[in-house]
């Protein structure tokens, strides 16, 4: 299968800053300016519509500096002005607010789940333009990569966005080496060792960023969800796969070998009859994964027609006491793990995502168990909250992985880099 015509021209190499050798700058000047553009663009993303005066106040730069930056952003087509609210016009000079121009750039987001893959096209403001979902066929990594790339190409052709496509954010469960772009560990053996990033780059002709789905979701939450403005939080994902993402001091923390947040085999002080794929019987994964939870429910007498956690929660709601007990126990095991994480990282917020959100009535059991497990976070129950994004946000969250690189240094890429060079 050949690379789609024009794809590499439309894409931007995320790894190569496009600073012009003809315009040398002092290291400090460049770093400061990069930071200023990044902070202003990100403030418009999270707080827009916002006026220049309010941006200046929020980021601590002079109104003149903000006007200059916003003018460049307008020229590059990355932001646009919107109608000021009526109270803004009443007080003399209107404070014309700006927002991210969603047509400025777009990215692809790919989430590789257990049986299905979602591919979405995401605009510069992090919103989904269009999405497609495919069922994974076979277990050959080459075949799965080809199938995914074909779906992505079809989506790009169907939507044909106006601005350039910046790159592809891809997320998958398990342990991902973000530097090498390789899946190191996964509950499905065929993904172990898969060079997913290079495979997709080759097929799509676009730069690809690969990371775990929990980290992708944490990023989206920090931009547009329940963790907006929060500097330190943990995102815990409980579903077919179990994992977490650590957001420390305003950034996703990958760890020395991309393994940070691997909570799946943390002991939760329970001995199950099932052996985990890690070899143990007391770990979080084997205690609370969807598969184990359903098996336990069936063994305890819940009908085998109940095949998902959503079904199980509905059965419990309909009066099935056994289903309710299984879900309550699951929530408590997660509480054990969350209490330990609270001690380890002292977060401001702990967000829960995945199938654990089916049956929110057990959240109090989880909170109570976390509170009785922790030694240093007596208020842990108050900081445990459900994610605002469901499973349907996973392709969008994957796209956020690329947008995050972009927002960190928008000057390194056209069209902003081009506008700045012309001005110099
Ligand atoms: Zn395990």
Coordinates of N, CA, C and O in Angstrom, one line a residue, residues 75-207:
X75 N -2.3 36.0 12.3 CA -1.7 35.9 10.9 C -1.5 34.4 10.5 O -1.7 34.1 9.4
X76 N -1.1 33.6 11.5 CA -0.8 32.2 11.2 C -2.1 31.4 11.1 O -2.1 30.2 10.8
X77 N -3.2 32.0 11.4 CA -4.5 31.3 11.3 C -4.7 30.3 12.5 O -5.5 29.4 12.4
X78 N -4.0 30.5 13.6 CA -4.2 29.6 14.7 C -5.2 30.0 15.7 O -5.7 29.2 16.5
X79 N -5.5 31.3 15.7 CA -6.5 31.9 16.6 C -7.4 32.8 15.8 O -7.0 33.2 14.7
X80 N -8.6 33.0 16.3 CA -9.5 34.0 15.6 C -10.2 34.8 16.6 O -10.4 34.4 17.8
X81 N -10.7 36.0 16.2 CA -11.4 36.9 17.1 C -12.9 36.5 17.1 O -13.4 36.0 16.1
X82 N -13.5 36.6 18.2 CA -15.0 36.4 18.3 C -15.7 37.6 18.8 O -15.0 38.5 19.4
X83 N -17.0 37.6 18.7 CA -17.8 38.7 19.2 C -17.6 38.9 20.7 O -17.7 37.9 21.4
X84 N -17.3 40.1 21.2 CA -17.2 40.3 22.6 C -18.5 40.2 23.3 O -19.5 40.5 22.7
X85 N -18.6 39.7 24.5 CA -19.9 39.7 25.2 C -20.4 41.2 25.4 O -19.6 42.1 25.4
X86 N -21.7 41.4 25.5 CA -22.2 42.7 25.5 C -21.7 43.6 26.6 O -21.4 44.8 26.4
X87 N -21.4 43.0 27.8 CA -20.8 43.8 28.9 C -19.4 44.3 28.5 O -19.0 45.4 29.0
X88 N -18.7 43.6 27.7 CA -17.4 44.1 27.2 C -17.5 45.3 26.4 O -16.6 46.2 26.5
X89 N -18.5 45.4 25.6 CA -18.7 46.6 24.7 C -19.1 47.8 25.4 O -18.9 48.9 25.0
X90 N -19.8 47.6 26.6 CA -20.4 48.7 27.3 C -19.3 49.6 27.9 O -19.5 50.8 28.1
X91 N -18.2 49.0 28.2 CA -17.2 49.8 28.9 C -16.1 50.3 27.9 O -15.0 49.8 27.8
X92 N -16.5 51.3 27.1 CA -15.5 52.0 26.2 C -15.0 51.0 25.2 O -15.8 50.3 24.5
X93 N -13.7 50.9 25.1 CA -13.0 50.1 24.0 C -13.4 48.6 24.2 O -13.3 48.0 25.3
X94 N -13.9 48.0 23.1 CA -14.3 46.6 23.3 C -13.1 45.7 23.5 O -12.0 45.9 23.0
X95 N -13.3 44.7 24.4 CA -12.2 43.7 24.6 C -12.5 42.5 23.7 O -13.3 41.6 24.1
X96 N -12.0 42.5 22.5 CA -12.3 41.5 21.6 C -11.7 40.2 22.0 O -10.4 40.1 22.0
X97 N -12.4 39.2 22.4 CA -11.8 37.9 22.8 C -11.3 37.1 21.6 O -11.8 37.2 20.5
X98 N -10.3 36.3 21.9 CA -9.8 35.3 20.9 C -10.0 33.9 21.3 O -10.1 33.6 22.5
X99 N -10.2 33.0 20.3 CA -10.3 31.6 20.6 C -9.3 30.9 19.6 O -8.9 31.4 18.6
X100 N -9.1 29.6 19.9 CA -8.3 28.8 19.0 C -9.1 28.6 17.7 O -10.4 28.4 17.8
X101 N -8.5 28.8 16.5 CA -9.2 28.6 15.3 C -9.2 27.1 15.0 O -8.1 26.6 14.7
X102 N -10.3 26.4 15.1 CA -10.3 24.9 15.0 C -9.8 24.5 13.6 O -9.3 23.4 13.4
X103 N -9.9 25.4 12.6 CA -9.5 25.0 11.2 C -8.0 25.2 11.0 O -7.4 24.9 9.9
X104 N -7.3 25.8 12.0 CA -5.8 26.1 11.8 C -5.0 24.9 11.5 O -4.2 24.9 10.6
X105 N -5.2 23.8 12.2 CA -4.4 22.6 12.1 C -5.3 21.4 12.5 O -6.2 21.6 13.3
X106 N -5.0 20.2 12.1 CA -5.6 19.1 12.7 C -4.6 17.9 12.9 O -3.5 18.0 12.4
X107 N -5.0 17.0 13.7 CA -4.2 15.8 13.9 C -5.1 14.6 13.9 O -6.3 14.6 14.0
X108 N -4.4 13.4 13.7 CA -5.1 12.2 13.8 C -4.9 11.6 15.1 O -3.8 11.7 15.7
X109 N -5.9 10.9 15.7 CA -5.8 10.2 17.0 C -6.2 8.8 16.8 O -7.3 8.5 16.2
X110 N -5.4 7.9 17.2 CA -5.7 6.5 17.0 C -5.6 5.8 18.4 O -4.6 5.9 19.1
X111 N -6.7 5.1 18.7 CA -6.7 4.3 20.0 C -6.9 2.8 19.6 O -7.8 2.5 19.0
X112 N -5.9 2.1 20.1 CA -5.9 0.6 19.8 C -6.4 -0.1 21.0 O -5.7 -0.2 22.0
X113 N -7.6 -0.6 21.0 CA -8.2 -1.2 22.1 C -8.0 -2.7 22.0 O -7.3 -3.2 21.2
X114 N -8.8 -3.5 22.8 CA -8.6 -4.9 22.9 C -9.1 -5.6 21.6 O -8.5 -6.5 21.1
X115 N -10.3 -5.2 21.1 CA -10.8 -5.8 19.9 C -11.1 -4.8 18.8 O -11.3 -5.2 17.6
X116 N -11.2 -3.5 19.1 CA -11.5 -2.5 18.1 C -10.5 -1.4 18.1 O -9.8 -1.1 19.2
X117 N -10.3 -0.7 17.0 CA -9.5 0.5 16.9 C -10.3 1.7 16.5 O -11.1 1.6 15.6
X118 N -10.1 2.8 17.2 CA -10.8 4.0 16.8 C -9.8 5.0 16.2 O -8.7 5.2 16.7
X119 N -10.3 5.6 15.1 CA -9.4 6.6 14.5 C -10.2 7.9 14.4 O -11.4 7.9 13.9
X120 N -9.7 9.0 14.9 CA -10.4 10.3 14.8 C -9.5 11.4 14.2 O -8.3 11.3 14.3
X121 N -10.2 12.3 13.7 CA -9.5 13.5 13.2 C -9.9 14.6 14.2 O -11.1 14.8 14.5
X122 N -8.9 15.3 14.8 CA -9.1 16.2 15.9 C -8.6 17.6 15.5 O -7.5 17.7 14.9
X123 N -9.4 18.6 15.8 CA -8.9 19.9 15.4 C -8.0 20.5 16.5 O -7.7 19.9 17.5
X124 N -7.5 21.7 16.2 CA -6.5 22.3 17.0 C -7.0 22.6 18.4 O -6.2 22.7 19.4
X125 N -8.3 22.7 18.6 CA -8.8 23.0 19.9 C -9.1 21.7 20.7 O -9.6 21.7 21.8
X126 N -8.7 20.6 20.1 CA -8.8 19.3 20.8 C -10.2 18.6 20.6 O -10.5 17.7 21.3
X127 N -11.0 19.1 19.7 CA -12.3 18.6 19.5 C -12.4 17.6 18.3 O -11.6 17.8 17.4
X128 N -13.2 16.7 18.4 CA -13.3 15.6 17.4 C -14.0 16.2 16.2 O -15.1 16.7 16.3
X129 N -13.4 16.0 15.0 CA -14.1 16.5 13.8 C -14.9 15.3 13.2 O -16.0 15.4 12.8
X130 N -14.2 14.1 13.2 CA -14.9 12.9 12.7 C -14.2 11.7 13.2 O -13.0 11.8 13.6
X131 N -14.9 10.6 13.3 CA -14.3 9.4 13.9 C -14.8 8.1 13.2 O -15.9 8.1 12.7
X132 N -13.9 7.1 13.1 CA -14.4 5.8 12.6 C -13.9 4.8 13.5 O -12.8 4.9 14.2
X133 N -14.6 3.6 13.6 CA -14.1 2.5 14.5 C -14.1 1.3 13.6 O -15.0 1.0 12.9
X134 N -13.0 0.5 13.8 CA -12.9 -0.7 13.0 C -12.6 -1.9 14.0 O -12.0 -1.7 15.0
X135 N -13.1 -3.1 13.6 CA -12.8 -4.3 14.3 C -11.5 -4.8 13.9 O -11.2 -4.9 12.7
X136 N -10.6 -5.1 14.8 CA -9.3 -5.6 14.5 C -9.4 -7.0 13.9 O -10.1 -7.9 14.5
X137 N -8.8 -7.3 12.8 CA -8.8 -8.6 12.1 C -7.5 -9.2 12.2 O -6.5 -8.7 11.8
X138 N -7.5 -10.4 12.8 CA -6.2 -11.2 12.9 C -5.3 -10.7 14.1 O -5.6 -9.8 14.8
X139 N -4.1 -11.3 14.2 CA -3.2 -10.9 15.2 C -1.8 -10.6 14.6 O -0.8 -10.5 15.4
X140 N -1.7 -10.4 13.3 CA -0.5 -10.0 12.7 C -0.3 -8.5 12.9 O -1.2 -7.8 12.5
X141 N 0.8 -8.1 13.5 CA 1.0 -6.7 13.7 C 1.0 -5.9 12.4 O 0.4 -4.9 12.2
X142 N 1.7 -6.5 11.4 CA 1.8 -5.8 10.1 C 0.3 -5.6 9.5 O 0.0 -4.6 9.0
X143 N -0.4 -6.7 9.6 CA -1.8 -6.6 9.1 C -2.6 -5.6 9.8 O -3.4 -4.8 9.2
X144 N -2.5 -5.5 11.2 CA -3.3 -4.6 12.0 C -2.8 -3.2 11.7 O -3.7 -2.3 11.7
X145 N -1.5 -3.0 11.5 CA -1.0 -1.6 11.2 C -1.6 -1.2 9.8 O -2.1 0.0 9.7
X146 N -1.6 -2.1 8.9 CA -2.1 -1.8 7.5 C -3.6 -1.4 7.6 O -4.0 -0.4 7.1
X147 N -4.3 -2.2 8.4 CA -5.8 -2.0 8.5 C -6.0 -0.6 9.1 O -6.9 0.1 8.7
X148 N -5.2 -0.3 10.2 CA -5.4 1.0 10.9 C -5.1 2.1 9.9 O -5.8 3.1 9.9
X149 N -4.0 2.0 9.2 CA -3.6 3.1 8.3 C -4.6 3.3 7.2 O -4.9 4.4 6.8
X150 N -5.2 2.2 6.7 CA -6.2 2.3 5.6 C -7.4 3.1 6.2 O -8.0 3.9 5.5
X151 N -7.8 2.8 7.4 CA -9.0 3.5 8.0 C -8.7 4.9 8.2 O -9.5 5.8 7.9
X152 N -7.4 5.2 8.6 CA -7.0 6.7 8.8 C -7.0 7.4 7.5 O -7.5 8.5 7.4
X153 N -6.5 6.8 6.4 CA -6.5 7.4 5.1 C -7.9 7.7 4.6 O -8.2 8.7 4.1
X154 N -8.8 6.7 4.8 CA -10.1 6.8 4.3 C -10.8 8.0 5.1 O -11.5 8.8 4.5
X155 N -10.5 8.1 6.3 CA -11.1 9.2 7.1 C -10.6 10.6 6.6 O -11.4 11.5 6.4
X156 N -9.3 10.7 6.4 CA -8.7 11.9 5.9 C -9.3 12.3 4.5 O -9.6 13.4 4.3
X157 N -9.4 11.3 3.7 CA -10.0 11.6 2.3 C -11.4 12.0 2.4 O -11.9 12.9 1.7
X158 N -12.2 11.4 3.4 CA -13.6 11.7 3.5 C -13.8 13.1 4.1 O -14.7 13.9 3.6
X159 N -12.9 13.6 5.0 CA -13.1 14.9 5.6 C -12.4 16.0 4.9 O -12.8 17.1 4.8
X160 N -11.2 15.7 4.3 CA -10.3 16.6 3.8 C -10.2 18.0 4.5 O -10.8 18.9 4.0
X161 N -9.6 18.0 5.6 CA -9.5 19.3 6.4 C -8.8 20.4 5.7 O -7.9 20.1 4.9
X162 N -9.1 21.6 6.0 CA -8.5 22.7 5.3 C -7.1 23.0 5.7 O -6.2 23.2 4.8
X163 N -6.7 22.9 6.9 CA -5.4 23.1 7.4 C -4.5 21.9 7.3 O -5.0 20.8 6.9
X164 N -3.2 22.0 7.6 CA -2.3 20.8 7.5 C -2.7 19.8 8.6 O -3.2 20.2 9.7
X165 N -2.3 18.6 8.4 CA -2.5 17.5 9.4 C -1.1 17.4 10.0 O -0.1 17.1 9.4
X166 N -1.0 17.7 11.3 CA 0.3 17.9 12.0 C 0.9 16.5 12.3 O 2.2 16.4 12.2
X167 N 0.2 15.5 12.6 CA 0.8 14.2 12.9 C -0.3 13.3 13.5 O -1.5 13.6 13.4
X168 N 0.2 12.2 14.0 CA -0.7 11.1 14.5 C -0.4 10.8 16.0 O 0.8 10.4 16.3
X169 N -1.3 10.9 16.8 CA -1.1 10.5 18.2 C -1.8 9.1 18.3 O -2.9 8.9 17.9
X170 N -1.0 8.1 18.9 CA -1.5 6.7 19.0 C -1.4 6.3 20.4 O -0.4 6.5 21.0
X171 N -2.5 5.7 20.9 CA -2.4 5.1 22.3 C -2.9 3.7 22.3 O -3.7 3.3 21.5
X172 N -2.3 3.0 23.3 CA -2.6 1.6 23.5 C -2.4 1.3 24.9 O -1.7 2.0 25.6
X173 N -3.1 0.2 25.5 CA -2.9 -0.1 26.9 C -1.5 -0.8 27.1 O -0.8 -1.0 26.1
X174 N -1.2 -1.1 28.3 CA 0.0 -1.8 28.6 C 1.2 -0.8 28.7 O 1.0 0.4 29.0
X175 N 2.4 -1.3 28.5 CA 3.6 -0.6 28.8 C 4.2 -0.2 27.4 O 4.5 -1.1 26.6
X176 N 4.4 1.1 27.2 CA 4.8 1.6 25.9 C 6.1 2.3 26.1 O 6.3 3.1 27.0
X177 N 7.1 2.0 25.2 CA 8.4 2.8 25.2 C 8.2 4.0 24.3 O 8.1 3.9 23.1
X178 N 8.0 5.1 25.0 CA 7.6 6.3 24.2 C 8.8 6.8 23.3 O 8.6 7.4 22.3
X179 N 10.1 6.6 23.8 CA 11.2 7.0 23.0 C 11.4 6.2 21.7 O 11.6 6.7 20.6
X180 N 11.3 4.9 21.9 CA 11.5 4.0 20.8 C 10.2 3.7 20.0 O 10.2 3.2 18.8
X181 N 9.0 4.1 20.5 CA 7.8 3.9 19.8 C 7.4 2.4 19.7 O 6.8 2.0 18.7
X182 N 7.7 1.7 20.8 CA 7.5 0.2 20.7 C 6.6 -0.1 21.9 O 6.7 0.4 23.0
X183 N 5.7 -1.1 21.7 CA 4.9 -1.7 22.9 C 5.8 -2.7 23.6 O 6.2 -3.7 23.0
X184 N 6.1 -2.5 24.9 CA 6.9 -3.4 25.6 C 6.2 -4.5 26.3 O 6.7 -5.6 26.4
X185 N 5.0 -4.2 26.7 CA 4.2 -5.3 27.4 C 2.7 -5.0 27.2 O 2.3 -3.8 27.2
X186 N 2.0 -6.1 27.0 CA 0.6 -5.9 26.7 C -0.1 -7.2 27.0 O 0.5 -8.3 26.9
X187 N -1.3 -7.2 27.5 CA -2.0 -8.4 27.8 C -2.2 -9.3 26.6 O -2.3 -10.5 26.7
X188 N -2.3 -8.7 25.4 CA -2.4 -9.5 24.2 C -0.9 -9.7 23.6 O -0.3 -8.8 23.2
X189 N -0.5 -11.0 23.6 CA 1.0 -11.2 23.3 C 1.4 -10.7 21.9 O 2.6 -10.3 21.7
X190 N 0.5 -10.6 20.9 CA 1.0 -10.2 19.6 C 1.4 -8.7 19.6 O 2.2 -8.3 18.7
X191 N 1.0 -7.9 20.6 CA 1.4 -6.5 20.6 C 2.8 -6.4 21.3 O 3.5 -5.3 21.2
X192 N 3.2 -7.4 22.0 CA 4.5 -7.2 22.8 C 5.7 -7.1 21.8 O 5.9 -8.0 20.9
X193 N 6.4 -6.1 21.9 CA 7.6 -5.8 21.0 C 7.2 -5.2 19.6 O 8.0 -5.0 18.8
X194 N 5.9 -4.8 19.5 CA 5.5 -4.3 18.2 C 6.0 -2.9 18.0 O 5.8 -2.0 18.8
X195 N 6.7 -2.6 16.9 CA 7.2 -1.3 16.6 C 6.1 -0.4 15.9 O 6.2 0.0 14.8
X196 N 5.1 -0.1 16.8 CA 3.9 0.5 16.3 C 4.1 1.9 15.7 O 3.6 2.2 14.6
X197 N 5.0 2.7 16.3 CA 5.2 4.1 15.8 C 5.8 4.0 14.4 O 5.2 4.7 13.5
X198 N 6.9 3.3 14.2 CA 7.5 3.3 12.9 C 6.6 2.7 11.8 O 6.6 3.1 10.7
X199 N 5.9 1.6 12.2 CA 4.9 1.0 11.3 C 3.9 2.0 10.7 O 3.6 2.1 9.5
X200 N 3.3 2.7 11.7 CA 2.3 3.7 11.3 C 2.9 4.9 10.5 O 2.3 5.4 9.5
X201 N 4.1 5.3 10.9 CA 4.8 6.4 10.2 C 5.0 6.0 8.7 O 4.8 6.8 7.8
X202 N 5.5 4.8 8.6 CA 5.8 4.3 7.2 C 4.5 4.3 6.4 O 4.5 4.7 5.2
X203 N 3.5 3.8 6.9 CA 2.2 3.6 6.2 C 1.5 5.0 5.9 O 0.9 5.2 4.9
X204 N 1.6 5.9 6.9 CA 0.8 7.1 6.7 C 1.6 8.3 6.2 O 1.1 9.3 5.8
X205 N 3.0 8.2 6.3 CA 3.8 9.4 5.9 C 3.6 10.6 6.8 O 3.8 11.7 6.3
X206 N 3.3 10.4 8.0 CA 3.1 11.5 9.0 C 3.8 11.1 10.3 O 4.0 9.9 10.6
X207 N 4.4 12.1 11.0 CA 5.0 11.8 12.3 C 4.0 11.2 13.3 O 2.9 11.7 13.3

